[in-house]
Amino acid sequence: AQSVTQLDSQVPVFEEAPVELRCNYSSSVSVYLFWYVQYPNQGLQLLLKYLSGSTLVESINGFEAEFNKSQTSFHLRKPSVHISDTAEYFCAVSPTGGYQKVTFGTGTKLQVIP
Amino acid sequence: EAGVVQSPRYKIIEKKQPVAFWCNPISGHNTLYWYLQNLGQGPELLIRYENEEAVDDSQLPKDRFSAERLKGVDSTLKIQPAELGDSAVYLCASSFVEGGEQFFGPGTRLTVL
């Protein structure tokens, strides 16, 4: 079984400041890792994913996450946040190899302060 | 192209009443998922369909929950009777292929009084 821990339920940050949203996972097998974003009153959207290859993955809107196998982490970072980044962010994990159930973390609410 | 459509967006009912949620996935998506999202939690899978077949319903409380996906397109999730603890957001998602990226609908927020 897999589990995901997002220790920070809320992260307030000033506009144009950097941010890191932490995600740690637990699994006895190899995993795929995901970050989803949920804007108010909308469904979850895939932000970025790690399947294999380079451990640093990037999204089109400036977020990046790095897979660290030794620390079982997949932290999400952005060097300069914008008001529009205010949303809830969910880290998720699934075992590799064909379809496997995705396990989500409890989410981190990013509040960007003007 | 339209995304995943869910209705209603909000539903308030009294306990012991029945309730149904509807989901229309993205056209051509064969895999459909229903998730439950409690307040302050991440989504938890209730049931997964491949076309019209429920291939994973191990987390669906079958004493009161039921789902169907007739013709392998849209789907309905039903609760009968609803309990206070069923208050949550019910999310529907779809993917083109099994294991592919999941696209989520906006969810139905259920409040049971």
Tab-separated table of N, CA, C and O in Angstrom, chain A residues 6 9 32 34 36 38 40-47 49 51 88 90-91 94 98-107 109, chain B residues 9-10 31 33 35 37 39-45 48 50 56 58-59 89 91 98-107 109:
chain	number	residue	atom	x	y	z
A	6	GLN	N	1.311	15.233	3.409
A	6	GLN	CA	1.516	16.667	3.179
A	6	GLN	C	1.350	17.332	4.541
A	6	GLN	O	0.244	17.504	5.015
A	9	SER	N	-0.939	22.071	6.008
A	9	SER	CA	-2.304	22.184	5.502
A	9	SER	C	-2.530	23.537	4.831
A	9	SER	O	-3.339	23.649	3.911
A	32	TYR	N	4.955	6.208	-9.348
A	32	TYR	CA	4.790	7.428	-10.116
A	32	TYR	C	4.328	8.504	-9.120
A	32	TYR	O	3.604	8.196	-8.170
A	34	PHE	N	2.709	12.609	-8.613
A	34	PHE	CA	1.912	13.642	-9.261
A	34	PHE	C	1.684	14.813	-8.312
A	34	PHE	O	1.632	14.650	-7.100
A	36	TYR	N	-1.382	17.724	-8.244
A	36	TYR	CA	-2.613	18.257	-8.806
A	36	TYR	C	-2.895	19.599	-8.147
A	36	TYR	O	-2.577	19.811	-6.977
A	38	GLN	N	-6.114	22.434	-7.422
A	38	GLN	CA	-7.568	22.618	-7.409
A	38	GLN	C	-7.869	24.082	-7.097
A	38	GLN	O	-7.657	24.528	-5.962
A	40	PRO	N	-10.540	27.255	-6.611
A	40	PRO	CA	-11.854	27.290	-5.952
A	40	PRO	C	-12.989	26.936	-6.900
A	40	PRO	O	-13.066	27.444	-8.020
A	41	ASN	N	-13.832	26.034	-6.430
A	41	ASN	CA	-15.034	25.606	-7.169
A	41	ASN	C	-14.725	24.932	-8.502
A	41	ASN	O	-15.567	24.929	-9.404
A	42	GLN	N	-13.526	24.387	-8.608
A	42	GLN	CA	-13.170	23.660	-9.831
A	42	GLN	C	-12.661	22.272	-9.478
A	42	GLN	O	-12.374	21.965	-8.327
A	43	GLY	N	-12.559	21.430	-10.502
A	43	GLY	CA	-12.006	20.095	-10.298
A	43	GLY	C	-10.490	20.120	-10.221
A	43	GLY	O	-9.863	21.149	-10.472
A	44	LEU	N	-9.914	18.983	-9.881
A	44	LEU	CA	-8.459	18.875	-9.817
A	44	LEU	C	-7.881	18.863	-11.229
A	44	LEU	O	-8.441	18.284	-12.149
A	45	GLN	N	-6.735	19.518	-11.385
A	45	GLN	CA	-6.022	19.527	-12.661
A	45	GLN	C	-4.605	19.023	-12.429
A	45	GLN	O	-3.975	19.401	-11.448
A	46	LEU	N	-4.119	18.177	-13.336
A	46	LEU	CA	-2.754	17.690	-13.206
A	46	LEU	C	-1.784	18.836	-13.468
A	46	LEU	O	-1.836	19.491	-14.514
A	47	LEU	N	-0.891	19.073	-12.517
A	47	LEU	CA	0.095	20.147	-12.629
A	47	LEU	C	1.399	19.617	-13.223
A	47	LEU	O	1.959	20.199	-14.144
A	49	LYS	N	4.025	15.668	-13.311
A	49	LYS	CA	4.136	14.264	-12.934
A	49	LYS	C	5.555	13.761	-13.142
A	49	LYS	O	6.273	14.240	-14.021
A	51	LEU	N	7.288	10.172	-13.942
A	51	LEU	CA	7.089	8.763	-14.300
A	51	LEU	C	8.423	8.032	-14.330
A	51	LEU	O	8.547	6.916	-13.830
A	88	GLU	N	-5.524	25.005	-3.925
A	88	GLU	CA	-5.121	23.873	-3.085
A	88	GLU	C	-4.334	22.896	-3.954
A	88	GLU	O	-4.719	22.617	-5.091
A	90	PHE	N	-2.509	19.123	-4.313
A	90	PHE	CA	-2.525	17.754	-3.824
A	90	PHE	C	-1.375	16.971	-4.436
A	90	PHE	O	-1.206	16.951	-5.657
A	91	CYS	N	-0.624	16.314	-3.587
A	91	CYS	CA	0.397	15.383	-4.021
A	91	CYS	C	-0.245	14.000	-4.103
A	91	CYS	O	-1.127	13.667	-3.293
A	94	SER	N	1.169	6.638	-7.221
A	94	SER	CA	0.609	5.352	-7.649
A	94	SER	C	1.768	4.411	-7.963
A	94	SER	O	2.841	4.869	-8.368
A	98	GLY	N	1.385	-0.332	-15.517
A	98	GLY	CA	-0.021	-0.406	-15.864
A	98	GLY	C	-0.871	0.437	-14.942
A	98	GLY	O	-0.354	1.265	-14.194
A	99	TYR	N	-2.173	0.197	-14.971
A	99	TYR	CA	-3.032	1.017	-14.118
A	99	TYR	C	-2.879	0.603	-12.661
A	99	TYR	O	-2.885	-0.564	-12.317
A	100	GLN	N	-2.721	1.582	-11.831
A	100	GLN	CA	-2.730	1.333	-10.394
A	100	GLN	C	-3.482	2.488	-9.735
A	100	GLN	O	-3.471	3.600	-10.235
A	101	LYS	N	-4.099	2.194	-8.618
A	101	LYS	CA	-4.888	3.211	-7.941
A	101	LYS	C	-4.011	4.353	-7.462
A	101	LYS	O	-2.940	4.141	-6.900
A	102	VAL	N	-4.491	5.568	-7.685
A	102	VAL	CA	-3.788	6.771	-7.249
A	102	VAL	C	-4.203	7.096	-5.820
A	102	VAL	O	-5.391	7.125	-5.502
A	103	THR	N	-3.220	7.319	-4.956
A	103	THR	CA	-3.462	7.715	-3.567
A	103	THR	C	-3.086	9.178	-3.414
A	103	THR	O	-1.962	9.570	-3.749
A	104	PHE	N	-4.030	9.968	-2.904
A	104	PHE	CA	-3.824	11.402	-2.758
A	104	PHE	C	-3.444	11.767	-1.331
A	104	PHE	O	-3.857	11.106	-0.369
A	105	GLY	N	-2.687	12.850	-1.207
A	105	GLY	CA	-2.434	13.444	0.100
A	105	GLY	C	-3.620	14.289	0.525
A	105	GLY	O	-4.617	14.399	-0.194
A	106	THR	N	-3.508	14.911	1.690
A	106	THR	CA	-4.614	15.682	2.244
A	106	THR	C	-4.678	17.102	1.724
A	106	THR	O	-5.611	17.821	2.018
A	107	GLY	N	-3.690	17.509	0.947
A	107	GLY	CA	-3.733	18.815	0.308
A	107	GLY	C	-3.060	19.915	1.113
A	107	GLY	O	-2.996	19.859	2.346
A	109	LYS	N	-3.172	24.185	1.135
A	109	LYS	CA	-3.772	25.408	0.602
A	109	LYS	C	-2.714	26.498	0.526
A	109	LYS	O	-2.165	26.897	1.562
B	9	ARG	N	-24.335	20.604	-8.891
B	9	ARG	CA	-23.114	21.083	-8.245
B	9	ARG	C	-23.262	21.065	-6.730
B	9	ARG	O	-22.292	20.847	-6.007
B	10	TYR	N	-24.461	21.296	-6.261
B	10	TYR	CA	-24.732	21.303	-4.827
B	10	TYR	C	-26.045	20.575	-4.579
B	10	TYR	O	-26.978	20.664	-5.380
B	31	THR	N	-12.392	5.242	-19.447
B	31	THR	CA	-12.284	4.980	-18.014
B	31	THR	C	-12.938	6.103	-17.227
B	31	THR	O	-12.695	7.287	-17.493
B	33	TYR	N	-14.060	7.378	-13.183
B	33	TYR	CA	-13.812	7.200	-11.758
B	33	TYR	C	-14.798	8.047	-10.950
B	33	TYR	O	-15.103	9.176	-11.317
B	35	TYR	N	-14.855	9.553	-7.069
B	35	TYR	CA	-14.079	9.754	-5.856
B	35	TYR	C	-14.941	10.432	-4.802
B	35	TYR	O	-15.836	11.216	-5.103
B	37	GLN	N	-14.435	13.041	-1.584
B	37	GLN	CA	-13.483	13.950	-0.951
B	37	GLN	C	-14.119	14.560	0.287
B	37	GLN	O	-14.994	15.416	0.203
B	39	LEU	N	-13.956	16.833	3.799
B	39	LEU	CA	-13.365	18.133	4.100
B	39	LEU	C	-11.964	17.956	4.674
B	39	LEU	O	-11.763	17.178	5.601
B	40	GLY	N	-11.013	18.640	4.079
B	40	GLY	CA	-9.639	18.565	4.566
B	40	GLY	C	-8.891	17.312	4.174
B	40	GLY	O	-7.805	17.050	4.691
B	41	GLN	N	-9.458	16.546	3.264
B	41	GLN	CA	-8.830	15.301	2.826
B	41	GLN	C	-8.647	15.296	1.319
B	41	GLN	O	-9.249	16.087	0.597
B	42	GLY	N	-7.819	14.390	0.856
B	42	GLY	CA	-7.690	14.200	-0.575
B	42	GLY	C	-8.756	13.257	-1.096
B	42	GLY	O	-9.435	12.582	-0.313
B	43	PRO	N	-8.924	13.204	-2.397
B	43	PRO	CA	-9.934	12.296	-2.974
B	43	PRO	C	-9.605	10.831	-2.688
B	43	PRO	O	-8.443	10.435	-2.679
B	44	GLU	N	-10.659	10.053	-2.473
B	44	GLU	CA	-10.521	8.607	-2.270
B	44	GLU	C	-11.401	7.897	-3.290
B	44	GLU	O	-12.571	8.224	-3.430
B	45	LEU	N	-10.829	6.923	-3.966
B	45	LEU	CA	-11.549	6.230	-5.024
B	45	LEU	C	-12.715	5.416	-4.464
B	45	LEU	O	-12.556	4.650	-3.512
B	48	ARG	N	-14.236	2.445	-10.131
B	48	ARG	CA	-13.633	2.713	-11.445
B	48	ARG	C	-14.302	1.841	-12.486
B	48	ARG	O	-14.486	0.642	-12.268
B	50	GLU	N	-14.275	0.624	-16.583
B	50	GLU	CA	-13.698	0.516	-17.917
B	50	GLU	C	-14.873	0.253	-18.847
B	50	GLU	O	-15.468	-0.825	-18.804
B	56	ASP	N	-13.201	-1.920	-10.435
B	56	ASP	CA	-12.718	-1.776	-9.068
B	56	ASP	C	-13.784	-1.060	-8.268
B	56	ASP	O	-13.939	0.149	-8.371
B	58	SER	N	-14.060	-1.951	-4.853
B	58	SER	CA	-13.738	-2.476	-3.532
B	58	SER	C	-13.950	-1.460	-2.419
B	58	SER	O	-14.134	-1.831	-1.266
B	59	GLN	N	-13.907	-0.168	-2.735
B	59	GLN	CA	-14.076	0.863	-1.721
B	59	GLN	C	-15.492	1.432	-1.698
B	59	GLN	O	-15.751	2.376	-0.936
B	89	VAL	N	-17.726	16.051	-0.853
B	89	VAL	CA	-17.737	16.364	-2.282
B	89	VAL	C	-17.505	15.068	-3.048
B	89	VAL	O	-16.598	14.294	-2.727
B	91	LEU	N	-16.519	13.551	-6.529
B	91	LEU	CA	-15.807	13.922	-7.748
B	91	LEU	C	-15.901	12.814	-8.785
B	91	LEU	O	-15.799	11.637	-8.450
B	98	GLU	N	-6.839	3.299	-19.701
B	98	GLU	CA	-6.587	2.844	-18.343
B	98	GLU	C	-5.186	3.274	-17.925
B	98	GLU	O	-4.211	2.992	-18.629
B	99	GLY	N	-5.098	3.985	-16.831
B	99	GLY	CA	-3.801	4.461	-16.360
B	99	GLY	C	-3.380	5.787	-16.926
B	99	GLY	O	-2.337	6.324	-16.557
B	100	GLY	N	-4.168	6.352	-17.830
B	100	GLY	CA	-3.848	7.643	-18.407
B	100	GLY	C	-4.195	8.793	-17.476
B	100	GLY	O	-4.800	8.597	-16.426
B	101	GLU	N	-3.813	9.999	-17.882
B	101	GLU	CA	-4.086	11.170	-17.061
B	101	GLU	C	-5.574	11.284	-16.793
B	101	GLU	O	-6.398	11.150	-17.703
B	102	GLN	N	-5.905	11.550	-15.541
B	102	GLN	CA	-7.293	11.690	-15.150
B	102	GLN	C	-7.706	13.160	-15.217
B	102	GLN	O	-6.999	14.033	-14.717
B	103	PHE	N	-8.854	13.416	-15.789
B	103	PHE	CA	-9.427	14.746	-15.871
B	103	PHE	C	-10.647	14.775	-14.946
B	103	PHE	O	-11.534	13.927	-15.063
B	104	PHE	N	-10.666	15.753	-14.053
B	104	PHE	CA	-11.694	15.799	-13.021
B	104	PHE	C	-12.805	16.787	-13.359
B	104	PHE	O	-12.558	17.853	-13.934
B	105	GLY	N	-14.006	16.443	-12.943
B	105	GLY	CA	-15.104	17.378	-12.975
B	105	GLY	C	-15.069	18.279	-11.747
B	105	GLY	O	-14.232	18.089	-10.856
B	106	PRO	N	-15.987	19.257	-11.675
B	106	PRO	CA	-15.986	20.214	-10.557
B	106	PRO	C	-16.512	19.642	-9.251
B	106	PRO	O	-16.325	20.232	-8.193
B	107	GLY	N	-17.163	18.487	-9.331
B	107	GLY	CA	-17.659	17.856	-8.122
B	107	GLY	C	-19.079	18.244	-7.758
B	107	GLY	O	-19.602	19.269	-8.224
B	109	ARG	N	-21.176	18.904	-4.267
B	109	ARG	CA	-21.058	19.044	-2.806
B	109	ARG	C	-22.370	18.618	-2.173
B	109	ARG	O	-23.401	19.258	-2.379
